[in-house]
CSV table of C-alpha atoms in Angstrom, one decimal:
chain,number,residue,atom,x,y,z
A,1,UNK,CA,-3.4,37.2,-14.3
A,2,UNK,CA,-0.3,35.1,-14.7
A,3,UNK,CA,-1.0,31.4,-15.2
A,4,UNK,CA,1.3,28.5,-15.9
A,5,UNK,CA,0.1,26.1,-18.6
A,6,UNK,CA,2.2,23.2,-19.8
A,7,UNK,CA,5.5,24.8,-18.7
A,8,UNK,CA,4.6,28.2,-20.1
A,9,UNK,CA,3.8,31.3,-18.1
A,10,UNK,CA,0.9,33.1,-19.8
A,11,UNK,CA,-0.6,36.4,-18.9
A,12,UNK,CA,-4.4,36.7,-19.4
A,13,UNK,CA,-5.9,40.2,-19.4
A,14,UNK,CA,-8.7,42.4,-20.5
A,15,UNK,CA,-7.1,45.0,-22.8
A,16,UNK,CA,-8.5,48.0,-24.6
A,17,UNK,CA,-9.2,47.9,-28.3
A,18,UNK,CA,-7.1,50.9,-29.0
A,19,UNK,CA,-4.1,49.4,-27.2
A,20,UNK,CA,-4.2,45.9,-28.8
A,21,UNK,CA,-5.6,46.6,-32.3
A,22,UNK,CA,-2.2,46.8,-34.1
A,23,UNK,CA,-1.0,43.6,-32.4
A,24,UNK,CA,-4.2,41.7,-33.2
A,25,UNK,CA,-4.0,42.4,-37.0
A,26,UNK,CA,-1.2,39.8,-37.8
A,27,UNK,CA,-2.9,37.1,-35.6
A,28,UNK,CA,-6.2,37.8,-37.2
A,29,UNK,CA,-4.7,37.3,-40.6
A,30,UNK,CA,-3.1,34.0,-39.4
A,31,UNK,CA,-6.5,33.0,-38.0
A,32,UNK,CA,-8.2,33.8,-41.3
A,33,UNK,CA,-5.6,31.8,-43.3
A,34,UNK,CA,-6.2,28.8,-41.0
A,35,UNK,CA,-10.0,28.6,-41.0
A,36,UNK,CA,-11.5,30.7,-43.8
A,37,UNK,CA,-13.3,29.0,-46.7
A,38,UNK,CA,-13.5,30.7,-50.2
A,39,UNK,CA,-10.6,33.0,-49.5
A,40,UNK,CA,-10.7,34.2,-53.2
A,41,UNK,CA,-14.3,35.4,-52.8
A,42,UNK,CA,-14.5,36.4,-49.2
A,43,UNK,CA,-11.6,38.6,-48.2
A,44,UNK,CA,-10.6,39.5,-44.6
A,45,UNK,CA,-11.9,43.1,-44.2
A,46,UNK,CA,-12.6,43.9,-40.6
A,47,UNK,CA,-14.8,46.9,-39.9
A,48,UNK,CA,-12.3,48.6,-37.6
A,49,UNK,CA,-14.5,51.7,-37.3
A,50,UNK,CA,-17.4,49.7,-36.0
A,51,UNK,CA,-15.1,47.8,-33.5
A,52,UNK,CA,-13.9,51.2,-32.3
A,53,UNK,CA,-17.5,52.5,-31.9
A,54,UNK,CA,-18.5,49.4,-29.9
A,55,UNK,CA,-15.4,49.8,-27.7
A,56,UNK,CA,-16.3,53.4,-27.1
A,57,UNK,CA,-19.8,52.4,-26.1
A,58,UNK,CA,-18.5,49.7,-23.7
A,59,UNK,CA,-20.0,47.0,-25.8
A,60,UNK,CA,-16.7,45.3,-26.8
A,61,UNK,CA,-14.3,43.4,-24.7
A,62,UNK,CA,-11.0,42.0,-25.8
A,63,UNK,CA,-9.2,39.4,-23.6
A,64,UNK,CA,-5.7,38.4,-24.5
A,65,UNK,CA,-3.2,35.7,-23.8
A,66,UNK,CA,0.5,36.8,-23.8
A,67,UNK,CA,3.7,35.0,-23.3
A,68,UNK,CA,6.6,37.2,-22.3
A,69,UNK,CA,4.6,40.2,-23.5
A,70,UNK,CA,4.0,38.7,-27.0
A,71,UNK,CA,0.4,38.4,-28.0
A,72,UNK,CA,-0.4,34.7,-28.5
A,73,UNK,CA,-4.2,34.8,-28.6
A,74,UNK,CA,-7.4,36.8,-28.2
A,75,UNK,CA,-11.0,36.3,-27.2
A,76,UNK,CA,-13.3,39.1,-28.3
A,77,UNK,CA,-16.9,39.4,-27.0
A,78,UNK,CA,-19.8,41.8,-27.5
A,79,UNK,CA,-21.6,42.9,-24.4
A,80,UNK,CA,-25.4,43.4,-24.7
A,81,UNK,CA,-28.5,43.2,-22.6
A,82,UNK,CA,-30.1,39.8,-23.1
A,83,UNK,CA,-33.2,39.9,-25.4
A,84,UNK,CA,-34.7,37.3,-23.1
A,85,UNK,CA,-33.5,38.6,-19.7
A,86,UNK,CA,-33.3,42.3,-20.2
A,87,UNK,CA,-31.9,43.2,-16.8
A,88,UNK,CA,-28.8,41.0,-17.4
A,89,UNK,CA,-25.8,41.7,-19.6
A,90,UNK,CA,-24.5,38.8,-21.7
A,91,UNK,CA,-21.2,38.4,-23.4
A,92,UNK,CA,-21.4,36.9,-26.9
A,93,UNK,CA,-18.4,35.5,-28.6
A,94,UNK,CA,-17.2,37.3,-31.7
A,95,UNK,CA,-13.9,35.6,-32.3
A,96,UNK,CA,-11.5,33.3,-30.5
A,97,UNK,CA,-7.9,32.5,-31.6
A,98,UNK,CA,-4.8,31.0,-30.0
A,99,UNK,CA,-1.6,30.4,-31.9
A,100,UNK,CA,-1.1,26.7,-32.7
A,101,UNK,CA,2.1,26.5,-30.6
A,102,UNK,CA,-0.1,27.4,-27.5
A,103,UNK,CA,-2.9,25.0,-28.1
A,104,UNK,CA,-1.8,22.5,-25.5
A,105,UNK,CA,-3.0,21.8,-22.0
A,106,UNK,CA,-5.6,24.2,-20.6
A,107,UNK,CA,-4.4,27.5,-22.2
A,108,UNK,CA,-7.5,27.8,-24.4
A,109,UNK,CA,-9.8,27.1,-21.5
A,110,UNK,CA,-8.0,29.7,-19.3
A,111,UNK,CA,-8.3,32.3,-22.1
A,112,UNK,CA,-12.1,31.6,-22.4
A,113,UNK,CA,-12.4,31.8,-18.6
A,114,UNK,CA,-10.6,35.1,-18.3
A,115,UNK,CA,-13.8,37.3,-18.8
A,116,UNK,CA,-15.3,36.0,-15.6
A,117,UNK,CA,-13.8,38.9,-13.7
A,118,UNK,CA,-16.9,40.8,-14.5
A,119,UNK,CA,-20.5,40.5,-13.4
A,120,UNK,CA,-21.5,38.0,-16.1
A,121,UNK,CA,-24.4,35.9,-15.3
A,122,UNK,CA,-23.6,33.7,-18.2
A,123,UNK,CA,-21.2,33.8,-21.1
A,124,UNK,CA,-22.2,31.6,-24.1
A,125,UNK,CA,-19.8,30.7,-26.8
A,126,UNK,CA,-20.9,28.9,-29.9
A,127,UNK,CA,-17.9,27.6,-31.8
A,128,UNK,CA,-18.2,25.4,-34.9
A,129,UNK,CA,-15.2,23.5,-36.2
A,130,UNK,CA,-15.6,22.6,-39.8
A,131,UNK,CA,-13.4,19.6,-40.0
A,132,UNK,CA,-15.3,17.3,-37.7
A,133,UNK,CA,-18.5,19.4,-37.4
A,134,UNK,CA,-18.7,19.7,-33.7
A,135,UNK,CA,-20.6,22.6,-32.1
A,136,UNK,CA,-19.2,23.5,-28.7
A,137,UNK,CA,-21.3,25.4,-26.3
A,138,UNK,CA,-19.6,26.8,-23.3
A,139,UNK,CA,-21.3,28.1,-20.2
A,140,UNK,CA,-19.3,30.1,-17.6
A,141,UNK,CA,-21.7,30.3,-14.7
A,142,UNK,CA,-19.2,31.7,-12.2
A,143,UNK,CA,-15.5,31.8,-11.6
A,144,UNK,CA,-15.5,28.2,-10.3
A,145,UNK,CA,-17.7,26.4,-12.8
A,146,UNK,CA,-17.1,25.8,-16.5
A,147,UNK,CA,-19.5,23.5,-18.4
A,148,UNK,CA,-18.6,22.5,-22.0
A,149,UNK,CA,-21.2,20.7,-24.1
A,150,UNK,CA,-20.2,19.2,-27.5
A,151,UNK,CA,-22.8,18.3,-30.1
A,152,UNK,CA,-21.9,16.2,-33.1
A,153,UNK,CA,-23.6,17.7,-36.2
A,154,UNK,CA,-24.6,15.5,-39.1
């Protein structure tokens, strides 16, 4: 889907792990440099084999944001039956990143909303920002409704 956001034309799409893995690696490193604590002790070492297995099982979805074909962000979710509502599939956020130059306007929200093309009853994202300790819980109930709840943590 092509969407204009703050003068930029961004493409949002579901892409296969195999097709996007090489392009995600430099952004993942940039993401790690930006947010990781204790970098000397905890190195970035993705388990690419497990990601590939999950993708083969249909349990991994990768949504991307591109500008003129260049990868600008990703939103990765795991798909599992809910432990509480076993007849429903839920998408659980693994990782979300958007290059700093694209973090204006609604680009991030549009990237988060991109998975709604499926049959998701609910997508829940729990995102913790360490600087100001805010937990963000996002509910996508359908393609027209997005609820964002922010909780200040003490």
